[in-house]
Short mmCIF file of C-alpha atoms in Angstrom, two decimals:
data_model
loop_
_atom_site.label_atom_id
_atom_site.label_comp_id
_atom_site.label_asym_id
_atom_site.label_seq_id
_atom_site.Cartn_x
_atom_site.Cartn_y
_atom_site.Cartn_z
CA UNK A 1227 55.28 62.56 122.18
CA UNK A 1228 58.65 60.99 121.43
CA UNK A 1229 59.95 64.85 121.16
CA UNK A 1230 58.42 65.78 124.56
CA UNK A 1231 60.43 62.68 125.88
CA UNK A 1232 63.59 63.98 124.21
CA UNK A 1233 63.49 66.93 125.47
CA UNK A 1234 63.16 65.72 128.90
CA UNK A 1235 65.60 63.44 128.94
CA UNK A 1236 67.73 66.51 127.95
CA UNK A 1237 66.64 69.07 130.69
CA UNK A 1238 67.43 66.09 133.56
CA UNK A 1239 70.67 65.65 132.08
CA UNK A 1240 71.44 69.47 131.88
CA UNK A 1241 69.90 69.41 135.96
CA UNK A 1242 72.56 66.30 136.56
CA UNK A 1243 75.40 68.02 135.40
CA UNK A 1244 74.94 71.19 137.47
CA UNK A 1245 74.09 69.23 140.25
CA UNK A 1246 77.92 67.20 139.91
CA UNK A 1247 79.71 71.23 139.15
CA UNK A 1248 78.01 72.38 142.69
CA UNK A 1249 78.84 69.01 144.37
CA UNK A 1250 82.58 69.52 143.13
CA UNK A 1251 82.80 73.01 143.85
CA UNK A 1252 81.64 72.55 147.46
CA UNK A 1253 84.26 69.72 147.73
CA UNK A 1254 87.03 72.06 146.01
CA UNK A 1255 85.83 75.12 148.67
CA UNK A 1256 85.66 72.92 151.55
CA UNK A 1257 89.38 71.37 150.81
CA UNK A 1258 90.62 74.90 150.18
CA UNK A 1259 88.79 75.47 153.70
CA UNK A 1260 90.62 72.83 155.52
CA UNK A 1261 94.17 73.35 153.97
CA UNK A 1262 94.03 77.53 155.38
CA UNK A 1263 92.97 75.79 158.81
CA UNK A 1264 95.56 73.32 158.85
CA UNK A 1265 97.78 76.65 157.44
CA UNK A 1266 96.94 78.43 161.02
CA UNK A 1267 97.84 74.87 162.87
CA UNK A 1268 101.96 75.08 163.82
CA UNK A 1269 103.78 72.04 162.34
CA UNK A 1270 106.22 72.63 165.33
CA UNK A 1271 106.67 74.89 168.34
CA UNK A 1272 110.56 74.66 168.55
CA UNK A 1273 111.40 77.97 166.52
CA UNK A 1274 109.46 79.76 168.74
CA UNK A 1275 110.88 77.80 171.52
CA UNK A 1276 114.35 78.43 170.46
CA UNK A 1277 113.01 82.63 170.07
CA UNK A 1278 111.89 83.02 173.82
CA UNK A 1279 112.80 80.32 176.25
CA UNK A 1280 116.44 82.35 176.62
CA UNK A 1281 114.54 84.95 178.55
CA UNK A 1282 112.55 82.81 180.81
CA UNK A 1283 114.55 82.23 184.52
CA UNK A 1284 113.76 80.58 187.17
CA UNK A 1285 113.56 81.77 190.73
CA UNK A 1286 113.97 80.20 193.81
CA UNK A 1287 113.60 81.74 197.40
CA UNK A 1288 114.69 81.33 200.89
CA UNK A 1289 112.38 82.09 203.64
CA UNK A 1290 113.02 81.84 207.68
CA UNK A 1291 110.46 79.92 208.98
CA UNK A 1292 107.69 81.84 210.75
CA UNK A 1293 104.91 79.15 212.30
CA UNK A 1294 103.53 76.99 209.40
CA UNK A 1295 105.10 76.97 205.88
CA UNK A 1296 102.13 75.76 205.03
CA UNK A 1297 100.15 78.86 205.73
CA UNK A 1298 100.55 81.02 203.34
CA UNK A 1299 99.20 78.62 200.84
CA UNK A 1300 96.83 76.21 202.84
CA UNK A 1301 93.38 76.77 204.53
CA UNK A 1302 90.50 78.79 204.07
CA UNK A 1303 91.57 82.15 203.70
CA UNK A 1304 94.88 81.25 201.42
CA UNK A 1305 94.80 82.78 197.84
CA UNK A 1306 94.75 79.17 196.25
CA UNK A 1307 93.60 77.29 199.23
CA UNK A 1308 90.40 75.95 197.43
CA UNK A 1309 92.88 74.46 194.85
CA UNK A 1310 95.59 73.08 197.09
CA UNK A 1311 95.29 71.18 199.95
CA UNK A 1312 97.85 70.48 202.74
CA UNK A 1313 98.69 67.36 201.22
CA UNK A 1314 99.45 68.67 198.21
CA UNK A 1315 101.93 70.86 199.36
CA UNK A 1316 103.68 68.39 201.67
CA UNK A 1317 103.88 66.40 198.86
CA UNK A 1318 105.88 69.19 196.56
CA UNK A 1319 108.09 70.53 199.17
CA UNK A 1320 108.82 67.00 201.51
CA UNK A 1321 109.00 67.58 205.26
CA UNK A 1322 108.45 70.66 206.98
CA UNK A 1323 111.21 72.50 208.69
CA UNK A 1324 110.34 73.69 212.13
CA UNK A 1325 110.07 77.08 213.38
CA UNK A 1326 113.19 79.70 212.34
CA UNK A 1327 114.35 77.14 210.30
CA UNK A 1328 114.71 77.98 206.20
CA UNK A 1329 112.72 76.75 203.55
CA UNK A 1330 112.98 77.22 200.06
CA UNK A 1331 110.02 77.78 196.74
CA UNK A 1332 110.71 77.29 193.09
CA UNK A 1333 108.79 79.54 191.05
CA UNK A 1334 109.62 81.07 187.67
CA UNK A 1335 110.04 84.60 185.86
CA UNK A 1336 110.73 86.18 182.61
CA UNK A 1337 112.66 89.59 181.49
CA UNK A 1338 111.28 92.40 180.59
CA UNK A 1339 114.28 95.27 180.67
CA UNK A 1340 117.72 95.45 179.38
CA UNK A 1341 118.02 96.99 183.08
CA UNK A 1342 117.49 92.67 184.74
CA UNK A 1343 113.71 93.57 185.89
CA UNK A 1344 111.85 90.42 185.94
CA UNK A 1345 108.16 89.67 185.99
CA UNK A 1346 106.85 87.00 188.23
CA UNK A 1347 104.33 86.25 191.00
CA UNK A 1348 103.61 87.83 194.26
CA UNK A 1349 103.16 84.49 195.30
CA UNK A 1350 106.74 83.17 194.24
CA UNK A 1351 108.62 85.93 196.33
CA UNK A 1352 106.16 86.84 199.15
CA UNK A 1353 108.32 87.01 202.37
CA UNK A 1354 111.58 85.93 200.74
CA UNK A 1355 114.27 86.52 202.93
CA UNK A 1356 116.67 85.83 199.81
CA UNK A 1357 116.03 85.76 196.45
CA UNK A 1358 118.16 83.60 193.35
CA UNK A 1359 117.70 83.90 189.73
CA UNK A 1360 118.86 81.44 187.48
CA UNK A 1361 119.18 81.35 183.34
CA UNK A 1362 119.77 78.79 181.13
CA UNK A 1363 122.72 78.70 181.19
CA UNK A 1364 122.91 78.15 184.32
CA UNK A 1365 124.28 81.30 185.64
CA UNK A 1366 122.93 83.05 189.05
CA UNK A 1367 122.16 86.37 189.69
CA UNK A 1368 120.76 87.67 193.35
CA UNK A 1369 117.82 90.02 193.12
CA UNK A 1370 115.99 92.10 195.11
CA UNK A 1371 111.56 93.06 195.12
CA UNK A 1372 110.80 96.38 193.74
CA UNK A 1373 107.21 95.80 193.75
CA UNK A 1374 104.39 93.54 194.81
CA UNK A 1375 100.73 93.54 194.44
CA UNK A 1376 98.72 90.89 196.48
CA UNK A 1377 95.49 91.36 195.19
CA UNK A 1378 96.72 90.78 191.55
CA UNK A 1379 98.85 88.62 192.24
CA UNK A 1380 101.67 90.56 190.59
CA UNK A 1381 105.33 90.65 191.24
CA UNK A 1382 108.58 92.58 189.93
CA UNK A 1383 112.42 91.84 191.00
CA UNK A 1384 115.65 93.23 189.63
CA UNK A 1385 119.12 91.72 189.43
CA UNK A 1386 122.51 93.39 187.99
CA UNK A 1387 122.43 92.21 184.24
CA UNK A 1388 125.66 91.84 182.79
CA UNK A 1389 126.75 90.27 179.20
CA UNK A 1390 125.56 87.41 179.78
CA UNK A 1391 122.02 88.58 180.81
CA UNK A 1392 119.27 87.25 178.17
CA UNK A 1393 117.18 89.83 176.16
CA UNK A 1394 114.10 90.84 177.26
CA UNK A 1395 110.49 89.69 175.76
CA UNK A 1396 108.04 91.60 173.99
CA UNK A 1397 104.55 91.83 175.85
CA UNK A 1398 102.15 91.25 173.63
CA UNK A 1399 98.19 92.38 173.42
CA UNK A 1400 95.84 90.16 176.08
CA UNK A 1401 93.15 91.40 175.28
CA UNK A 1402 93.39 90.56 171.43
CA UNK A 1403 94.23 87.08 172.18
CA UNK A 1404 90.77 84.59 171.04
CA UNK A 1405 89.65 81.62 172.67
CA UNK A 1406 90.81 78.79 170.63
CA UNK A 1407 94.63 80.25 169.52
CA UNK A 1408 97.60 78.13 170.19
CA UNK A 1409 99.27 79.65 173.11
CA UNK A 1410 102.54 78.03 174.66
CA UNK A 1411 103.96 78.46 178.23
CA UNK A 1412 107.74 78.16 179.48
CA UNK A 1413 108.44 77.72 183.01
CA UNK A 1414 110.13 75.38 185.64
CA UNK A 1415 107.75 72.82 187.36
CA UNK A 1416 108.47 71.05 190.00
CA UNK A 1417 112.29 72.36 189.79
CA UNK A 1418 113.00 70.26 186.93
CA UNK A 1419 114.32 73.37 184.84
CA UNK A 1420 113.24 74.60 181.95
CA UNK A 1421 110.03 73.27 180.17
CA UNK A 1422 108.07 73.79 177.34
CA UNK A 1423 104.47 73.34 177.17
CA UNK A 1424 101.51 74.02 174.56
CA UNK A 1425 97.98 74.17 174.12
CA UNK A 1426 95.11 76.96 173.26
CA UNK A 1427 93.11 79.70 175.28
CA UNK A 1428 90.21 77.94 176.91
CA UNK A 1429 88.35 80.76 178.01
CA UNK A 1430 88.66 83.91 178.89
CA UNK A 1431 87.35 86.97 182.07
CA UNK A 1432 87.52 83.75 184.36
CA UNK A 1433 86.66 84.84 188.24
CA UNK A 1434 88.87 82.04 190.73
CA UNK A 1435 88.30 83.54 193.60
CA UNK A 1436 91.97 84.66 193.60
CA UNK A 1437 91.79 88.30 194.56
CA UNK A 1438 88.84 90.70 193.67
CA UNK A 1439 90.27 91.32 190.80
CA UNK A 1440 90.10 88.31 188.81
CA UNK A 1441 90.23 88.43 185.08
CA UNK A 1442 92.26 85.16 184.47
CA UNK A 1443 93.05 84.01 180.89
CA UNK A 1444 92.31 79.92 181.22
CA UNK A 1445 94.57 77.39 179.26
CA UNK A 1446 95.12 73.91 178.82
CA UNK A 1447 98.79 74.53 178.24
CA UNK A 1448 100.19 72.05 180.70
CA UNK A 1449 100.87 74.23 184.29
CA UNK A 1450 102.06 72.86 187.61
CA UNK A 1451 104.04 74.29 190.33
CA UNK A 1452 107.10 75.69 189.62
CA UNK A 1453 105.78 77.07 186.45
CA UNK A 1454 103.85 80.17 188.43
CA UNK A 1455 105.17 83.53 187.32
CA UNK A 1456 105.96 82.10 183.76
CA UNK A 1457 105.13 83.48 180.49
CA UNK A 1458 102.43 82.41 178.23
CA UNK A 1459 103.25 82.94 174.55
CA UNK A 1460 101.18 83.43 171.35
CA UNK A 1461 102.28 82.56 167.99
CA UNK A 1462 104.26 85.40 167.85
CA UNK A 1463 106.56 85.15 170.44
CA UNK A 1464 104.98 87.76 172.81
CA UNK A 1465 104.04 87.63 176.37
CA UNK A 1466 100.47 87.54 176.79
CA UNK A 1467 99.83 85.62 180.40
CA UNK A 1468 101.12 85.55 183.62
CA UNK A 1469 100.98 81.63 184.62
CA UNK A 1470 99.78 81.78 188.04
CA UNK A 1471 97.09 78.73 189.77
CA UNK A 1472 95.33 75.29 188.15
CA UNK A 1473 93.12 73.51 189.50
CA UNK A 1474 95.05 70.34 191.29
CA UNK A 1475 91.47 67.89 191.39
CA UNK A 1476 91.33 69.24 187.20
CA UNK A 1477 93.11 68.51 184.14
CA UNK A 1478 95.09 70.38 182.31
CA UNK A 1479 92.73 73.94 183.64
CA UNK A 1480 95.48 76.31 184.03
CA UNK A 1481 94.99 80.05 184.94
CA UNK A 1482 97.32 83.44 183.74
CA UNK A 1483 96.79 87.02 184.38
CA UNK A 1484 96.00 88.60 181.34
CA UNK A 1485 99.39 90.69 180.47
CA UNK A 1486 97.38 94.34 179.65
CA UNK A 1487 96.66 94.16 183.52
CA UNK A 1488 100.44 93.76 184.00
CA UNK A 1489 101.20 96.51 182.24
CA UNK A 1490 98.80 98.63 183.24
CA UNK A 1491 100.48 98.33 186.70
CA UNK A 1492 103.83 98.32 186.12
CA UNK A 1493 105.33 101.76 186.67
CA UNK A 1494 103.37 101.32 190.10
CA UNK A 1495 105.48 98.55 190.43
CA UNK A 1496 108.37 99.63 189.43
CA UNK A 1497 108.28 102.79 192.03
CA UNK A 1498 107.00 99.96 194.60
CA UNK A 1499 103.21 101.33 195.82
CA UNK A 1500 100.17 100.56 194.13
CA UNK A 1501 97.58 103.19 194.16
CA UNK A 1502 93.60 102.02 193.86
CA UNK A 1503 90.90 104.34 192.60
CA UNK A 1504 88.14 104.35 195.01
CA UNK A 1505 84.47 105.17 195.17
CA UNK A 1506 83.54 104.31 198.41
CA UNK A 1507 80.13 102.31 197.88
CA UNK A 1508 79.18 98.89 198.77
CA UNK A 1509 77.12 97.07 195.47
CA UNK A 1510 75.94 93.70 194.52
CA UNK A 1511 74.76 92.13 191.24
CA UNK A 1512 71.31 92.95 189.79
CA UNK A 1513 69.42 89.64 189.75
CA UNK A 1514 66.13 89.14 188.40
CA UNK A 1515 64.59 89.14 191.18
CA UNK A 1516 66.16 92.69 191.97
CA UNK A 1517 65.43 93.95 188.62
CA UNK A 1518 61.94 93.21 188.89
CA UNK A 1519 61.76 94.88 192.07
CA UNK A 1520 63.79 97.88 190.59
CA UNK A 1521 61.81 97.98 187.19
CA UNK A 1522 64.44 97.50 185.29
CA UNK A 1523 64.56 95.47 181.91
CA UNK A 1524 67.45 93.38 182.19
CA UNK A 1525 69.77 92.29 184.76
CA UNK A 1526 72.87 94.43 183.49
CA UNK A 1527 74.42 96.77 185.79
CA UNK A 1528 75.52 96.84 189.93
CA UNK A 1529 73.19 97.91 192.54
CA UNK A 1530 74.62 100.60 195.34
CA UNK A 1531 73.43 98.93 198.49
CA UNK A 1532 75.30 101.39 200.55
CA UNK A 1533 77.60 104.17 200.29
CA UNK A 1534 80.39 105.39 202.89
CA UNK A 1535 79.99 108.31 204.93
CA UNK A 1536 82.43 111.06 203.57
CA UNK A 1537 83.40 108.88 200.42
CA UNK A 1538 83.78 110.46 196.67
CA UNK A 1539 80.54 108.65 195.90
CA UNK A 1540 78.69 110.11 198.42
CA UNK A 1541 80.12 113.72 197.57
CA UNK A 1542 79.26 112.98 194.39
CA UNK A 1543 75.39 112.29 195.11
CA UNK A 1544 75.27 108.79 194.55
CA UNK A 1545 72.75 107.07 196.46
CA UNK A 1546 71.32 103.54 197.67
CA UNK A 1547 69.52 101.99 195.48
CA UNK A 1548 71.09 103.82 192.57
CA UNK A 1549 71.80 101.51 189.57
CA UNK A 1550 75.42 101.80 187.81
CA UNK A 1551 75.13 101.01 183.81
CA UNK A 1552 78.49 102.69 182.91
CA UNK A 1553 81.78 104.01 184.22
CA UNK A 1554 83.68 106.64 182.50
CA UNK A 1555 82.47 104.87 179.19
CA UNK A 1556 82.46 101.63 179.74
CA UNK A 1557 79.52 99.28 180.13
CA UNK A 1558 78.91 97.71 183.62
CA UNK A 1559 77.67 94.01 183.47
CA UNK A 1560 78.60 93.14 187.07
CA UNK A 1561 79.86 93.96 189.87
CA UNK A 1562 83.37 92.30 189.42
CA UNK A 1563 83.45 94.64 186.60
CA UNK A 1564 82.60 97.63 187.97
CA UNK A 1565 85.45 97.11 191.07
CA UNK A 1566 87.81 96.30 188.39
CA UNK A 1567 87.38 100.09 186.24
CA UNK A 1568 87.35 101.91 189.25
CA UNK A 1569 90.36 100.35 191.01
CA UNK A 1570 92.40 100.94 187.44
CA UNK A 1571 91.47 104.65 187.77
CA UNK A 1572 93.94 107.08 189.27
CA UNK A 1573 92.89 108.82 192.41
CA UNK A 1574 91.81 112.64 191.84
CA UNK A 1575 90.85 112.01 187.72
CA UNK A 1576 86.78 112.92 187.52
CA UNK A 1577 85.46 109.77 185.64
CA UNK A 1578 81.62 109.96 184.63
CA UNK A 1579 79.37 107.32 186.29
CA UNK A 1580 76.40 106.35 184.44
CA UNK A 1581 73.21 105.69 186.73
CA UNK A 1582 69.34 104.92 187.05
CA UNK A 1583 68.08 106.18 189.89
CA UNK A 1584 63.63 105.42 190.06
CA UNK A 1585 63.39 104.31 186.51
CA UNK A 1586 65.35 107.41 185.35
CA UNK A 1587 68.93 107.66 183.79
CA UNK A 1588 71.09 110.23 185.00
CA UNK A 1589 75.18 110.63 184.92
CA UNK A 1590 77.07 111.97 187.93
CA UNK A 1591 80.61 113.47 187.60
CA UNK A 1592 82.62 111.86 190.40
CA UNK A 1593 86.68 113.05 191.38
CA UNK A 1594 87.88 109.31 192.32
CA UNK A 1595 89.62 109.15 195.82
CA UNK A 1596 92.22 106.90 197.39
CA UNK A 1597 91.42 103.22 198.04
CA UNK A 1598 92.06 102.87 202.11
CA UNK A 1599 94.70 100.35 202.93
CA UNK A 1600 91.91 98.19 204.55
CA UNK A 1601 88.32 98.38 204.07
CA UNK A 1602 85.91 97.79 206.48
CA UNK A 1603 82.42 95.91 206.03
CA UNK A 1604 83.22 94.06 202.88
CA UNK A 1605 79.69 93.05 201.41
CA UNK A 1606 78.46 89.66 202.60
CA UNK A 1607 77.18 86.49 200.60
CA UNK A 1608 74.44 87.50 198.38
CA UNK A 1609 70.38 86.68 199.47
CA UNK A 1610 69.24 84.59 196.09
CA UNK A 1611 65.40 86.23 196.53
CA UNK A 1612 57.44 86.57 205.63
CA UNK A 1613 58.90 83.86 208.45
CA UNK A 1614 60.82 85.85 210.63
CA UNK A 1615 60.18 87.92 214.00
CA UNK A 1616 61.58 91.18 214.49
CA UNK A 1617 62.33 93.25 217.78
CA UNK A 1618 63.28 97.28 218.62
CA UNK A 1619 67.38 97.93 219.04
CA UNK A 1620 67.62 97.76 222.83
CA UNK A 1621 70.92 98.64 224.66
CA UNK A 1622 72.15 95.35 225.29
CA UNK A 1623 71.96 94.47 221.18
CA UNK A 1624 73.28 97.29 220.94
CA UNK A 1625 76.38 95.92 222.84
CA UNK A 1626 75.91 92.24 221.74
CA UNK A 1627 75.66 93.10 217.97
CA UNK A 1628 78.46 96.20 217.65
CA UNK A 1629 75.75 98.52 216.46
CA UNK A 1630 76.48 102.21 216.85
CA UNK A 1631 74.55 103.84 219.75
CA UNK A 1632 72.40 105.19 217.53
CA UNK A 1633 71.72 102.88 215.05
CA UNK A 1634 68.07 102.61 213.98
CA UNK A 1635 65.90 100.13 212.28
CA UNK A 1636 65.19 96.69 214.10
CA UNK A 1637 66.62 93.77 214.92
CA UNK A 1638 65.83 89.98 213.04
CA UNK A 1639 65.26 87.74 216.07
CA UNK A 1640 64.03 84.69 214.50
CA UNK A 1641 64.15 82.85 210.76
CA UNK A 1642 61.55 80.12 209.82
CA UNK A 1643 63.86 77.58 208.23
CA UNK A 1644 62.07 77.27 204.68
CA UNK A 1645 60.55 80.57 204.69
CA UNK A 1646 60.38 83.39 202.74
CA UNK A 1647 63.21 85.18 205.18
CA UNK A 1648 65.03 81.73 204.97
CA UNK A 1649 65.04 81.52 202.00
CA UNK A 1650 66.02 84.76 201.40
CA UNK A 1651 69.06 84.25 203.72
CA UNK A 1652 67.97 86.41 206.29
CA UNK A 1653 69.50 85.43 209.63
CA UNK A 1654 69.33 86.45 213.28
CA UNK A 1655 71.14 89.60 214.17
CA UNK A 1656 70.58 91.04 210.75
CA UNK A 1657 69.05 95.06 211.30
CA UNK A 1658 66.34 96.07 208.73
CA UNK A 1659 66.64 99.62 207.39
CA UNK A 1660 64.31 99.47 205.18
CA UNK A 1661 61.31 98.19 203.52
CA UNK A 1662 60.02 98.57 200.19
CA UNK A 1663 62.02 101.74 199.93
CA UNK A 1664 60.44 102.77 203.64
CA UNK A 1665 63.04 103.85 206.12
CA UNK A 1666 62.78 101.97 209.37
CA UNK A 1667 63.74 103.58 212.47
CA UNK A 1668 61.61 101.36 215.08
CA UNK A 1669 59.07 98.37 215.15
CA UNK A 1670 56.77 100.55 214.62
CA UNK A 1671 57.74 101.48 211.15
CA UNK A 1672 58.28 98.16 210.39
CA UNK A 1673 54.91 97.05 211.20
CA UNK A 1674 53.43 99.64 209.20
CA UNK A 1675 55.58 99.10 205.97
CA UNK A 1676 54.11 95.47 207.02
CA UNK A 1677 50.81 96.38 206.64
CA UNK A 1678 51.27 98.67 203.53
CA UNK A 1679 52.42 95.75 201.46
CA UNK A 1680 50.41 92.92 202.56
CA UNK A 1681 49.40 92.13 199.26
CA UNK A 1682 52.48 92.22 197.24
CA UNK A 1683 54.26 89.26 196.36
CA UNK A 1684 57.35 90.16 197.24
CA UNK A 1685 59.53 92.98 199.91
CA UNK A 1686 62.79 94.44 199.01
CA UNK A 1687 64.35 94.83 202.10
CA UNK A 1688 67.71 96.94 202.90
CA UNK A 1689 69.60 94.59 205.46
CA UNK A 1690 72.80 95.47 207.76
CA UNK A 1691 74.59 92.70 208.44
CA UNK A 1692 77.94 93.39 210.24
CA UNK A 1693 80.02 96.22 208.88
CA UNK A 1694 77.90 96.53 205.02
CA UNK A 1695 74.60 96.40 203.65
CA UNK A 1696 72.39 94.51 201.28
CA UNK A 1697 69.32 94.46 199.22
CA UNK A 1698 67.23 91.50 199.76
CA UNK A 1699 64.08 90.50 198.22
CA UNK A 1700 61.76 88.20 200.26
CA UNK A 1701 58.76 86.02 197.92
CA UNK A 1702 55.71 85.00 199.15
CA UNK A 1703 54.70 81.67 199.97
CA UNK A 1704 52.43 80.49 196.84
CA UNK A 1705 49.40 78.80 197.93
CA UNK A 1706 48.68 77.74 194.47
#
């Protein structure tokens, strides 16, 4: 007995000891842990500083008054009008000159050429009657726009360099940059000159409703105005953000264009014209809803709700209804994605288009064309999902709506607020062309495609609704 106790007493032992070895070698793994963290933590920012801010400038403009300053940046339709009020603005710039009068913007830049081309804004030198550069120094140089892109947001200026004319920066790799890295931005807000601030990559692919090609880089690097058209930095001294919008009612939510997509368009901006791929198809997000409808498995991909007569996608064979899954080998999530691949494709290359078309997957080889200057029927606001009248096309909606003369289907002439239509989205004036994959030509038709599905749950309906088209689902009333 008194041997049997022994021997436990020497096994718990033996079990206490290893237990104290693991508890110290977690302790010992977890310090090593935190000491390569605080490693990848900077102790300071002012050798990088000191590297880069040289080759940041800052820009100001001179612009002849046309009707409201305010304009360009205020109201509904302005590129940053849902961050910036009118207020806000009067606030930064002080009293309004009057018509033909001048008025001058601060904005900054950065170098990018031995040559004195700069990188900046659209935004910053849109309409600038006169253009200064500034150094650190203090030096001026005038400069002149080579190229601007609106829809990105994007624009390039050149000035004489002489000796005196800082280096330029190295742009750096966008898309290798990781949410949580230290990122640092130089810039001038508020024309106070040159300033430094820091923080890390917040997020990444953000959409701002900027342009419709958003793919903003979000920080919480310190960004006001003044500082749009500045660099953002990574550890390493390279370029890897354009610092363009924030959100004024936020803080510290800062937005940059990603620097691949600026240098994917730079030699269209330097020869001044930027060239669009274009497919020619109007498309909308798969929702559940949709997919179910569709039989598809997930929600992944963009749904052709129309094409345009005479476009590369409709010499190519796509169709209505078609689902894109890829483009030229890249996955499709959305539809933002989808605009984004083909506009980055160069008119006349053949690009591969990956498709289900009734349940089946098929690829269609399709030569890219030229995105028009202006498009007509942009898409309107997506249905989310049996109350609603309908009437024939008659001459006079012909003429009230805009239809073409020989535009067939028929006409919504009534919504039941909290019905399936309503709820749908479905509004007066919208045409149905089809129903449950049923073209609709008259009332008729309609009434028949009606009667076809009046047990199903749920109609997809194709709507027209000024210049484009849409798939909308409608959902039974459940009298559960």
């Amino acid at each position: 007995m008194k041997h049997n106790n022994q021997k436990t007493l020497r096994l718990a032992g033996c079990m206490l000891l290893m237990g104290i070895m693991t508890f110290v070698l977690i302790g010992q793994s977890a310090q090593a842990e935190m000491v390569g963290l605080e490693k990848k933590a900077p102790a300071s920012f002012a050798d990088l500083a000191d590297e880069v801010k040289h080759s940041v400038v800052n820009i100001s403009t001179t612009q002849v008054v046309k009707g409201s300053p305010l304009q360009p940046f205020s109201g509904p339709n302005a590129p940053f009008g849902e961050f910036f009020g009118d207020d806000f603005f009067k606030h930064f710039f002080g009293n309004m000159p009057k018509e033909g009068m001048k008025t001058h913007a601060l904005g900054s830049g950065f170098v990018i050429s031995k040559d004195g081309l700069i990188l900046t804004n659209n935004h910053v030198i849109k309409k600038a009657t006169e253009i200064k550069v500034k150094i650190e120094s203090g030096k001026e140089y005038d400069a002149k726009v080579v190229g601007r892109d609106p829809k990105t947001d994007l624009g390039l200026i050149k000035v004489k360099p002489d000796s005196d004319f800082p280096k330029p920066l190295r742009l750096g790799d966008s898309d290798a940059i990781r949410v949580g890295d230290w990122v640092m931005a130089v810039g001038n807000p508020f024309g106070l000159g040159q300033t430094v601030t820091t923080g890390i990559i917040s997020a990444k692919g953000r959409i701002i409703g900027a342009g419709p090609y958003d793919d903003f880089l979000q920080t919480d690097a310190a960004i006001n105005p003044g500082n749009s058209g500045g660099p953002l930095f990574d550890m390493k001294g390279e370029v890897i953000g354009i610092n363009t919008a924030i959100i004024a009612q936020g803080q510290n939510i800062g937005f940059t264009i990603p620097i691949n997509l600026a240098k994917e368009l730079l030699p269209q901006l330097k020869a001044g014209k930027i060239v669009r791929g274009w497919l020619g198809v109007m498309i909308q997000d798969v929702t559940p809803d949709l997919a179910k409808s569709f039989g598809l498995k997930e929600t992944k991909g963009v749904l052709i709700s129309d094409v345009t007569e005479g476009s590369p996608a409709a010499k190519a064979g796509l169709k209505r209804g078609d689902v894109v899954k890829g483009f030229d080998g890249h996955e499709v999530e959305n539809a933002h994605t989808l605009s984004r691949l083909v506009a980055a494709t160069q008119p006349n290359n053949k690009a591969k288009v990956d498709i289900i078309r009734g349940g089946k997957e098929k690829t269609i080889e399709i030569t890219i064309g030229t995105m028009p200057q202006k498009i007509e029927g942009q898409l309107p606001e997506k249905a989310t999902a049996w109350g609603l009248s309908v009437q024939d096309i008659t001459p006079e909606l012909t003429q009230q709506l805009g239809l073409n003369p020989d535009e067939q289907g028929v006409v919504i002439s009534g919504v039941v607020p909290g019905g399936p239509a309503g709820e749908a989205g479905l509004r007066s004036g919208d045409v149905v062309k089809e129903v449950n994959r049923q073209e609709i030509h008259n009332l008729n038709d309609y009434n028949q495609a009606l009667e076809k599905a009046k047990q199903d749950k749920s109609l997809l309906f194709v709507i027209k609704r000024g210049g484009g088209t849409m798939y909308v689902v409608l959902k039974s009333v459940s009298k559960d």
